[in-house]
Short mmCIF file of C-alpha atoms and ligand atoms in Angstrom, two decimals:
data_model
loop_
_atom_site.label_atom_id
_atom_site.label_comp_id
_atom_site.label_asym_id
_atom_site.label_seq_id
_atom_site.Cartn_x
_atom_site.Cartn_y
_atom_site.Cartn_z
CA MET H 1 158.31 119.54 99.86
CA THR H 2 155.12 121.28 98.77
CA THR H 3 153.85 124.47 100.31
CA VAL H 4 150.22 124.13 101.23
CA GLU H 5 148.01 126.99 100.14
CA PRO H 6 144.50 127.29 101.57
CA GLU H 7 141.92 125.71 99.30
CA HIS H 8 139.48 128.18 97.73
CA LEU H 9 136.12 127.15 99.15
CA VAL H 10 132.63 128.10 98.01
CA THR H 11 129.96 128.00 100.68
CA LEU H 12 126.45 126.98 99.61
CA VAL H 13 124.17 128.91 101.96
CA THR H 14 120.57 129.15 103.05
CA THR H 15 119.25 131.82 105.36
CA ASP H 16 116.77 129.98 107.51
CA TYR H 17 113.68 130.76 109.57
CA SER H 18 115.88 132.13 112.36
CA GLY H 19 117.43 134.60 109.90
CA ILE H 20 120.83 132.94 110.30
CA THR H 21 122.87 132.13 107.20
CA ARG H 22 124.06 128.54 107.39
CA GLY H 23 125.68 126.29 104.84
CA ARG H 24 128.42 123.92 103.81
CA SER H 25 131.62 124.57 101.87
CA ILE H 26 133.06 122.69 98.91
CA ARG H 27 136.15 123.22 96.81
CA ALA H 28 135.65 125.98 94.25
CA ARG H 29 137.25 123.68 91.68
CA ALA H 30 134.62 121.02 92.31
CA PHE H 31 131.87 123.64 92.19
CA GLU H 32 133.09 124.91 88.81
CA ALA H 33 133.53 121.43 87.38
CA ASP H 34 130.07 120.11 88.21
CA ALA H 35 127.03 122.15 87.16
CA ALA H 36 124.85 119.91 89.33
CA ALA H 37 126.99 120.25 92.45
CA SER H 38 124.95 120.36 95.67
CA VAL H 39 125.52 119.54 99.33
CA GLY H 40 123.50 117.68 101.93
CA TRP H 41 121.10 119.38 104.32
CA VAL H 42 118.90 118.28 107.19
CA PRO H 43 115.15 119.04 107.45
CA ALA H 44 115.22 119.51 111.24
CA ASN H 45 117.69 122.40 110.75
CA GLN H 46 114.68 124.56 109.89
CA SER H 47 113.47 124.07 113.47
CA LEU H 48 116.71 125.47 114.92
CA THR H 49 116.07 128.37 117.24
CA PRO H 50 118.63 131.20 117.29
CA PHE H 51 119.99 129.59 120.45
CA ASP H 52 121.17 126.46 118.61
CA ILE H 53 118.51 124.26 120.14
CA ILE H 54 116.13 122.44 117.82
CA ALA H 55 112.49 123.03 118.77
CA ALA H 56 110.79 119.91 120.12
CA ASP H 57 107.58 120.94 118.35
CA SER H 58 108.76 120.26 114.81
CA PRO H 59 107.35 118.29 111.87
CA TRP H 60 110.89 117.12 111.16
CA GLY H 61 112.58 114.46 113.24
CA SER H 62 115.96 112.82 112.94
CA SER H 63 115.14 111.24 109.61
CA GLY H 64 115.11 112.64 106.10
CA ASP H 65 117.61 114.29 103.80
CA LEU H 66 117.67 117.33 101.60
CA ARG H 67 120.16 119.13 99.35
CA LEU H 68 121.32 122.72 99.11
CA MET H 69 121.15 123.51 95.40
CA PRO H 70 123.15 126.62 94.51
CA ASP H 71 121.79 129.36 92.29
CA ARG H 72 124.92 130.17 90.29
CA ALA H 73 123.55 133.60 89.37
CA ALA H 74 123.51 134.44 93.09
CA ARG H 75 127.19 134.04 93.92
CA HIS H 76 128.84 136.80 95.95
CA ALA H 77 132.59 136.58 96.40
CA VAL H 78 135.14 139.02 97.72
CA ARG H 79 138.64 138.81 99.12
CA LEU H 80 139.31 141.61 101.56
CA PRO H 81 142.74 143.00 102.40
CA GLY H 82 144.26 140.92 105.18
CA ALA H 83 141.90 137.97 104.66
CA ALA H 84 143.56 134.58 104.46
CA THR H 85 140.97 133.41 101.94
CA ALA H 86 138.04 134.75 99.95
CA LEU H 87 134.52 134.98 101.31
CA ASP H 88 132.64 133.14 98.57
CA MET H 89 128.96 132.34 99.08
CA VAL H 90 126.25 131.11 96.76
CA MET H 91 122.60 131.52 97.67
CA SER H 92 121.00 128.11 97.51
CA ASP H 93 117.55 126.57 97.54
CA VAL H 94 116.76 123.77 99.95
CA VAL H 95 115.48 121.00 97.68
CA GLU H 96 114.38 117.38 97.88
CA LEU H 97 116.88 114.77 96.71
CA ASP H 98 115.41 114.89 93.19
CA GLY H 99 115.75 118.68 93.04
CA SER H 100 112.08 119.49 93.57
CA PRO H 101 111.33 122.38 95.97
CA TRP H 102 111.17 121.63 99.69
CA ALA H 103 108.01 122.85 101.46
CA ALA H 104 109.95 124.89 104.05
CA CYS H 105 112.60 126.50 101.82
CA PRO H 106 112.50 130.27 102.42
CA ARG H 107 114.00 131.09 99.03
CA ALA H 108 111.53 128.86 97.15
CA PHE H 109 108.76 130.54 99.14
CA LEU H 110 109.84 133.96 97.90
CA LYS H 111 110.31 132.73 94.33
CA SER H 112 106.81 131.25 94.21
CA ALA H 113 105.32 134.53 95.53
CA LEU H 114 107.24 136.47 92.86
CA ASP H 115 106.15 133.99 90.17
CA ASP H 116 102.50 134.44 91.12
CA LEU H 117 102.91 138.22 91.15
CA GLY H 118 104.43 138.06 87.68
CA ARG H 119 101.86 135.66 86.28
CA GLU H 120 98.84 137.51 87.63
CA THR H 121 99.94 141.12 87.12
CA GLY H 122 102.86 141.08 84.69
CA LEU H 123 104.88 142.93 87.33
CA THR H 124 108.32 142.30 88.82
CA LEU H 125 109.32 143.39 92.30
CA ALA H 126 112.29 145.75 92.56
CA GLY H 127 113.79 146.76 95.86
CA ALA H 128 116.54 146.82 98.41
CA PHE H 129 116.99 146.17 102.13
CA GLU H 130 118.43 149.08 104.09
CA HIS H 131 120.33 147.89 107.17
CA GLU H 132 121.31 149.54 110.43
CA PHE H 133 123.90 147.89 112.66
CA GLN H 134 126.12 148.72 115.60
CA VAL H 135 129.75 148.11 116.40
CA LYS H 136 129.88 146.37 119.76
CA GLY H 137 132.11 147.01 122.73
CA GLU H 138 132.39 150.79 122.27
CA PRO H 139 135.79 150.64 120.52
CA PHE H 140 135.51 154.26 119.35
CA PRO H 141 135.50 157.53 121.26
CA ALA H 142 132.00 158.98 121.41
CA ALA H 143 131.12 161.23 118.47
CA PRO H 144 127.98 163.16 117.58
CA ALA H 145 125.25 161.39 115.60
CA PHE H 146 125.52 161.71 111.81
CA SER H 147 128.87 163.51 112.19
CA LEU H 148 131.92 163.35 109.97
CA ALA H 149 133.88 162.59 113.14
CA ALA H 150 131.66 159.55 113.78
CA LEU H 151 132.48 158.29 110.28
CA ARG H 152 136.20 159.01 110.41
CA ARG H 153 136.83 157.39 113.79
CA ALA H 154 135.53 154.12 112.33
CA ASP H 155 137.87 154.31 109.32
CA PRO H 156 138.36 152.18 107.26
CA LEU H 157 135.08 150.46 108.02
CA GLY H 158 132.95 152.58 105.66
CA PRO H 159 135.32 152.66 102.67
CA LEU H 160 136.03 148.95 103.02
CA VAL H 161 132.37 147.96 103.37
CA LEU H 162 131.43 149.90 100.23
CA ALA H 163 134.40 148.51 98.30
CA ALA H 164 133.63 144.97 99.42
CA LEU H 165 129.95 145.28 98.50
CA GLY H 166 130.90 146.61 95.08
CA ALA H 167 133.39 143.81 94.51
CA ALA H 168 130.76 141.26 95.49
CA GLY H 169 128.36 142.61 92.87
CA LEU H 170 126.13 144.84 94.99
CA ALA H 171 125.60 148.41 93.83
CA SER H 172 126.69 149.95 97.10
CA ASP H 173 125.18 153.33 97.75
CA THR H 174 125.66 155.15 101.06
CA PHE H 175 127.46 154.62 104.36
CA ILE H 176 125.99 156.58 107.26
CA ALA H 177 126.99 157.18 110.86
CA GLU H 178 123.49 156.82 112.32
CA TYR H 179 121.71 158.25 115.33
CA GLY H 180 122.58 155.51 117.83
CA ARG H 181 125.85 154.97 119.67
CA ASP H 182 128.36 153.37 117.25
CA GLN H 183 125.47 152.77 114.87
CA PHE H 184 125.92 152.74 111.11
CA GLU H 185 123.67 152.25 108.13
CA VAL H 186 124.37 150.90 104.68
CA THR H 187 122.15 151.29 101.66
CA VAL H 188 122.52 149.52 98.34
CA GLY H 189 120.95 150.05 94.94
CA PRO H 190 117.82 148.18 93.94
CA ALA H 191 117.80 144.65 92.60
CA GLN H 192 114.90 142.71 91.09
CA GLY H 193 113.12 139.53 92.14
CA VAL H 194 114.79 137.04 94.45
CA ALA H 195 118.04 139.03 94.25
CA VAL H 196 116.47 141.69 96.48
CA ALA H 197 116.61 139.26 99.41
CA ASP H 198 119.84 137.60 98.26
CA GLN H 199 121.53 141.00 98.43
CA ALA H 200 120.41 141.46 102.03
CA VAL H 201 122.04 138.17 103.00
CA ALA H 202 125.25 139.02 101.17
CA LEU H 203 125.39 142.49 102.69
CA ARG H 204 125.13 141.22 106.27
CA GLU H 205 127.86 138.65 105.76
CA ILE H 206 130.13 141.12 103.98
CA ILE H 207 129.76 143.65 106.80
CA ARG H 208 130.55 140.93 109.36
CA GLU H 209 133.61 139.88 107.34
CA THR H 210 134.84 143.45 106.94
CA ALA H 211 134.41 144.18 110.63
CA ARG H 212 136.08 140.89 111.62
CA LEU H 213 139.16 141.77 109.61
CA ALA H 214 139.20 145.24 111.15
CA GLY H 215 139.11 143.62 114.60
CA LEU H 216 135.58 144.88 115.25
CA ALA H 217 132.45 143.02 116.32
CA THR H 218 129.12 144.11 114.89
CA THR H 219 125.50 143.40 115.66
CA PHE H 220 122.32 143.78 113.64
CA ALA H 221 120.14 142.89 116.66
CA PRO H 222 116.96 145.00 116.84
CA LYS H 223 118.03 146.53 120.17
CA THR H 224 121.38 146.33 121.94
CA ALA H 225 119.85 147.73 125.15
CA PRO H 226 116.22 148.48 126.02
CA ASP H 227 116.81 152.24 125.85
CA ALA H 228 119.24 152.15 122.90
CA VAL H 229 118.33 153.31 119.42
CA GLY H 230 117.02 150.33 117.44
CA ASN H 231 118.64 148.67 114.46
CA GLY H 232 115.97 148.55 111.80
CA VAL H 233 115.81 146.91 108.41
CA HIS H 234 113.77 148.96 105.99
CA ILE H 235 112.55 146.98 103.00
CA HIS H 236 112.21 149.22 99.96
CA MET H 237 109.88 148.05 97.20
CA SER H 238 108.56 149.13 93.84
CA LEU H 239 106.93 147.31 90.94
CA VAL H 240 108.30 147.17 87.42
CA ASP H 241 106.14 146.53 84.36
CA GLY H 242 107.07 144.72 81.16
CA ALA H 243 108.38 147.94 79.59
CA GLY H 244 110.66 148.62 82.57
CA ARG H 245 108.43 151.40 83.93
CA ASN H 246 107.77 151.89 87.64
CA ALA H 247 104.20 150.62 87.97
CA LEU H 248 103.96 151.80 91.58
CA TYR H 249 104.02 155.45 90.51
CA ASP H 250 101.15 157.68 89.49
CA PRO H 251 101.65 161.34 90.43
CA THR H 252 97.94 162.08 89.91
CA ARG H 253 96.75 159.80 92.71
CA PRO H 254 96.87 159.92 96.54
CA GLY H 255 100.38 159.31 97.81
CA ARG H 256 101.54 159.09 94.17
CA LEU H 257 100.54 155.42 94.36
CA SER H 258 99.12 153.90 91.17
CA GLU H 259 95.96 151.82 91.40
CA VAL H 260 97.96 148.59 91.53
CA GLY H 261 100.47 150.18 93.92
CA ALA H 262 97.69 151.30 96.24
CA ALA H 263 96.19 147.80 96.29
CA PHE H 264 99.64 146.29 96.95
CA ALA H 265 100.17 148.72 99.85
CA ALA H 266 96.66 148.06 101.18
CA GLY H 267 97.27 144.32 101.27
CA ILE H 268 100.43 144.85 103.29
CA VAL H 269 98.70 147.21 105.72
CA ARG H 270 95.74 144.84 106.13
CA HIS H 271 97.93 141.85 106.99
CA MET H 272 100.62 143.77 108.86
CA PRO H 273 99.79 142.41 112.36
CA ALA H 274 100.34 138.89 110.99
CA ILE H 275 103.32 139.80 108.81
CA VAL H 276 105.37 141.18 111.70
CA ALA H 277 105.50 137.65 113.12
CA VAL H 278 107.90 136.99 110.23
CA THR H 279 109.51 140.39 109.62
CA ALA H 280 110.11 141.31 113.28
CA PRO H 281 110.43 137.74 114.46
CA SER H 282 112.47 137.71 117.64
CA VAL H 283 111.47 138.30 121.24
CA ALA H 284 113.68 141.42 121.23
CA SER H 285 112.03 142.78 118.05
CA TYR H 286 109.13 144.02 120.16
CA LEU H 287 111.36 146.23 122.28
CA ARG H 288 111.96 148.16 119.04
CA LEU H 289 108.43 148.28 117.60
CA LYS H 290 107.20 151.06 119.87
CA PRO H 291 105.75 154.50 119.18
CA HIS H 292 108.11 157.48 118.98
CA ASN H 293 111.12 155.38 117.94
CA TRP H 294 110.93 156.01 114.20
CA SER H 295 110.44 152.27 113.85
CA ALA H 296 106.85 151.03 113.45
CA SER H 297 103.97 150.63 115.87
CA TYR H 298 100.64 150.87 114.03
CA THR H 299 99.12 149.54 110.82
CA TRP H 300 100.01 152.78 109.11
CA LEU H 301 100.69 154.01 105.58
CA GLY H 302 102.44 157.36 105.65
CA ASP H 303 103.91 159.70 103.06
CA GLN H 304 107.46 160.69 104.03
CA ASP H 305 106.71 160.06 107.73
CA ARG H 306 109.36 157.99 109.54
CA GLU H 307 106.95 156.75 112.18
CA ALA H 308 104.81 155.04 109.55
CA SER H 309 105.19 151.28 109.23
CA LEU H 310 104.82 151.49 105.46
CA ARG H 311 106.36 154.74 104.31
CA ILE H 312 106.07 156.30 100.88
CA CYS H 313 109.58 157.55 100.20
CA PRO H 314 110.53 160.94 98.75
CA THR H 315 111.14 161.45 95.05
CA PRO H 316 113.92 163.99 94.57
CA THR H 317 113.70 165.86 91.29
CA LEU H 318 116.83 167.98 91.61
CA GLY H 319 119.16 167.87 88.65
CA GLY H 320 116.21 166.90 86.45
CA LYS H 321 115.94 163.43 88.02
CA ASP H 322 112.83 161.47 87.00
CA PRO H 323 110.70 160.85 90.13
CA ALA H 324 109.22 157.74 88.55
CA ARG H 325 112.63 156.11 88.65
CA SER H 326 113.20 156.52 92.37
CA PHE H 327 109.64 156.20 93.66
CA ASN H 328 109.26 153.38 96.18
CA MET H 329 107.80 152.55 99.55
CA GLU H 330 109.60 151.10 102.53
CA PHE H 331 108.31 148.59 105.05
CA ARG H 332 109.86 149.58 108.39
CA ALA H 333 108.50 146.91 110.75
CA ALA H 334 111.42 144.60 110.00
CA ASP H 335 114.78 143.78 111.52
CA ALA H 336 117.73 141.51 110.83
CA THR H 337 116.51 138.64 113.01
CA ALA H 338 114.22 137.90 110.03
CA SER H 339 115.02 135.70 107.07
CA PRO H 340 115.10 138.19 104.17
CA HIS H 341 113.51 135.65 101.83
CA LEU H 342 110.71 134.74 104.19
CA ALA H 343 110.06 138.39 105.10
CA LEU H 344 109.96 139.60 101.51
CA GLY H 345 107.87 136.60 100.47
CA MET H 346 105.24 137.51 103.08
CA LEU H 347 105.19 141.13 101.87
CA VAL H 348 104.77 140.09 98.23
CA ARG H 349 102.02 137.61 99.17
CA ALA H 350 100.19 140.26 101.21
CA GLY H 351 100.57 142.84 98.44
CA LEU H 352 99.31 140.35 95.86
CA ALA H 353 96.31 139.54 98.09
CA GLY H 354 95.54 143.29 98.05
CA ILE H 355 95.82 143.37 94.25
CA ARG H 356 93.53 140.34 93.88
CA GLU H 357 90.92 142.09 96.03
CA ARG H 358 91.45 145.40 94.25
CA LEU H 359 91.76 147.12 97.61
CA PRO H 360 91.59 150.92 97.56
CA VAL H 361 94.40 153.08 98.88
CA PRO H 362 94.48 152.92 102.72
CA PRO H 363 94.24 156.21 104.63
CA ILE H 364 97.54 158.08 104.32
CA PHE H 365 98.31 159.48 107.75
CA SER H 366 100.96 161.73 109.20
CA GLY H 367 101.11 162.66 112.86
CA ASP H 368 101.05 160.85 116.17
CA PRO H 369 98.47 158.06 116.54
CA GLU H 370 99.01 158.18 120.29
CA GLN H 371 97.50 161.68 120.33
CA LEU H 372 94.28 160.44 118.69
CA ASP H 373 91.40 158.79 120.47
CA GLU H 374 90.33 155.24 119.68
CA ALA H 375 87.51 156.32 117.34
CA GLN H 376 89.83 158.56 115.31
CA ARG H 377 92.41 155.79 115.05
CA ASN H 378 89.76 153.30 113.95
CA ARG H 379 88.60 155.67 111.24
CA LEU H 380 92.16 155.91 109.97
CA GLY H 381 92.73 152.16 110.21
CA LEU H 382 95.52 152.67 112.76
CA VAL H 383 95.70 149.47 114.77
CA ARG H 384 98.52 148.97 117.28
CA LEU H 385 100.86 146.24 116.05
CA PRO H 386 101.38 143.17 118.27
CA GLN H 387 103.48 144.07 121.29
CA SER H 388 105.23 140.76 121.77
CA LEU H 389 106.39 137.90 119.59
CA GLY H 390 103.73 135.70 121.20
CA ALA H 391 101.00 138.15 120.21
CA ALA H 392 102.42 138.40 116.68
CA LEU H 393 102.39 134.61 116.28
CA GLU H 394 98.76 134.60 117.44
CA ALA H 395 97.99 137.32 114.87
CA LEU H 396 99.59 135.19 112.15
CA ASP H 397 97.84 132.02 113.26
CA SER H 398 94.45 133.75 113.35
CA ASP H 399 94.73 135.59 110.00
CA ALA H 400 93.26 132.94 107.69
CA VAL H 401 94.65 134.63 104.56
CA ALA H 402 98.17 135.32 105.87
CA ARG H 403 98.68 131.91 107.48
CA ALA H 404 97.83 130.31 104.13
CA PHE H 405 100.72 132.18 102.49
CA LEU H 406 102.91 129.46 104.03
CA ALA H 407 102.52 125.76 103.23
CA PRO H 408 101.06 123.87 106.22
CA GLN H 409 104.39 122.18 107.07
CA ALA H 410 106.22 125.49 106.74
CA LEU H 411 103.76 127.24 109.06
CA ALA H 412 103.98 124.42 111.61
CA THR H 413 107.78 124.53 111.49
CA TYR H 414 107.82 128.29 111.89
CA LEU H 415 105.31 128.48 114.74
CA GLY H 416 106.95 125.58 116.59
CA MET H 417 110.42 127.11 116.31
CA LYS H 418 109.30 130.60 117.32
CA ARG H 419 107.32 129.33 120.30
CA ALA H 420 110.41 127.42 121.43
CA GLU H 421 112.41 130.65 121.04
CA ILE H 422 109.97 132.42 123.36
CA ALA H 423 110.24 129.60 125.92
CA LEU H 424 114.05 129.70 125.78
CA THR H 425 114.11 133.42 126.60
CA ASP H 426 111.67 133.04 129.48
CA GLY H 427 112.96 134.82 132.57
CA LEU H 428 115.42 137.10 130.75
CA ASP H 429 114.83 140.74 131.65
CA PRO H 430 114.85 143.23 128.73
CA ALA H 431 118.53 144.12 129.16
CA ALA H 432 119.59 140.46 129.23
CA LEU H 433 117.33 139.77 126.25
CA CYS H 434 119.01 142.50 124.21
CA ARG H 435 122.47 141.21 125.17
CA ARG H 436 121.51 137.64 124.21
CA TYR H 437 120.31 138.60 120.73
CA ALA H 438 123.26 140.94 120.20
CA GLU H 439 125.57 137.95 120.76
CA ILE H 440 123.90 136.09 117.89
CA TYR H 441 122.86 138.65 115.24
N1 LIG D 501 116.64 153.29 113.90
C1 LIG D 501 115.29 153.39 113.41
C2 LIG D 501 114.66 151.99 113.39
O1 LIG D 501 114.77 151.32 114.36
C3 LIG D 501 115.23 154.02 112.03
C4 LIG D 501 115.74 155.40 111.94
C5 LIG D 501 115.72 155.91 110.51
O2 LIG D 501 114.69 156.44 110.07
O3 LIG D 501 116.70 155.69 109.81
O4 LIG D 501 114.07 151.56 112.45
MG1 MG D 502 118.36 154.72 109.35
#
């Protein structure tokens, strides 16, 4: 008699236009033995709404086949205490059967944006996604925001999450009990290039796995209730030159933004109303993007102001730390219903468009745009961001530059899927909407 041990499986994953990580598993032994191992994939999957219904308005029908081609440098594996098997995932590109890139692959989209940035400027993107999430079902006694008690009552969630991230190859940084009820935040150290988005995918799945094993359910949904504190994703970015220096930083200029950094920021601010269609891409996202929520609500570059949509972050110098090393800006109009690859790809494309046009630094504003009159806001370039997913999709569709960031088939797939998502949530009141998304994300 032989005792059956669970097979070690590797899951080849793609994080699609709905921001959901999907994939197929194969034996780790087969994966190791065949450098060209890949699994099948279906084009119409990219038209899947978060509600597991494929949008009728899709360029992809029942025909056609693709492959998920793993990037072996982007494998994140960890076996947590109490787990029956290891969580082992490899970020993969969606490719045609001959291995050439597929028009609607989010990861290929990001890689091509990064390639163009590198070719045209010699710069590499560095960055990290900062995630907020909530534990669902109020399993803990209430505790004050940011308190030690709020951290300890969730034990061992924090220590396990940081250990698991470290074991999976992410430089885990900080675990925070956040402002919202049962809300936590995890930050990780910066990565470069496509790994910035890969890390975001790995982090979400590792947190879900850790919570699952602790008997907890988590959600990254942008709002768990209309009046709840939002769960944001803040996308930190800087630019690295060929010598490894931070090319975003110039302490002599406004906002400490170098000329190229200012142009990169200006491109993002200019195209922000269109970009949010991809970075804050669910119907519920727009319950979060409101003034006075420390989220994002205007096309706004700010220096150390948490209401700004694009925030220049602080540069601590204590202990003799070099500010050039830590200097970065964070895009705050994002949440975890977005595909990290698609979201970051749009930001890089918009920043590169700003560099190509040599845009000057946008106005750097701190304060409350709601207290200004229209003329003052216009002078400062403060335009209210779209207030619904429908309006954001219109903004994307009518921004000739931003819509061209995506290949025509990719744009058609995205718009068709997102419009179907809006139709499928029709009739849900805000509370029901929040609950629906919190079940999925
Ligand atoms: N929870 C806020 C958001 O929705 C962010 C708060 C913070 O600055 O960390 O983005
Ligand atoms: Mg936070």
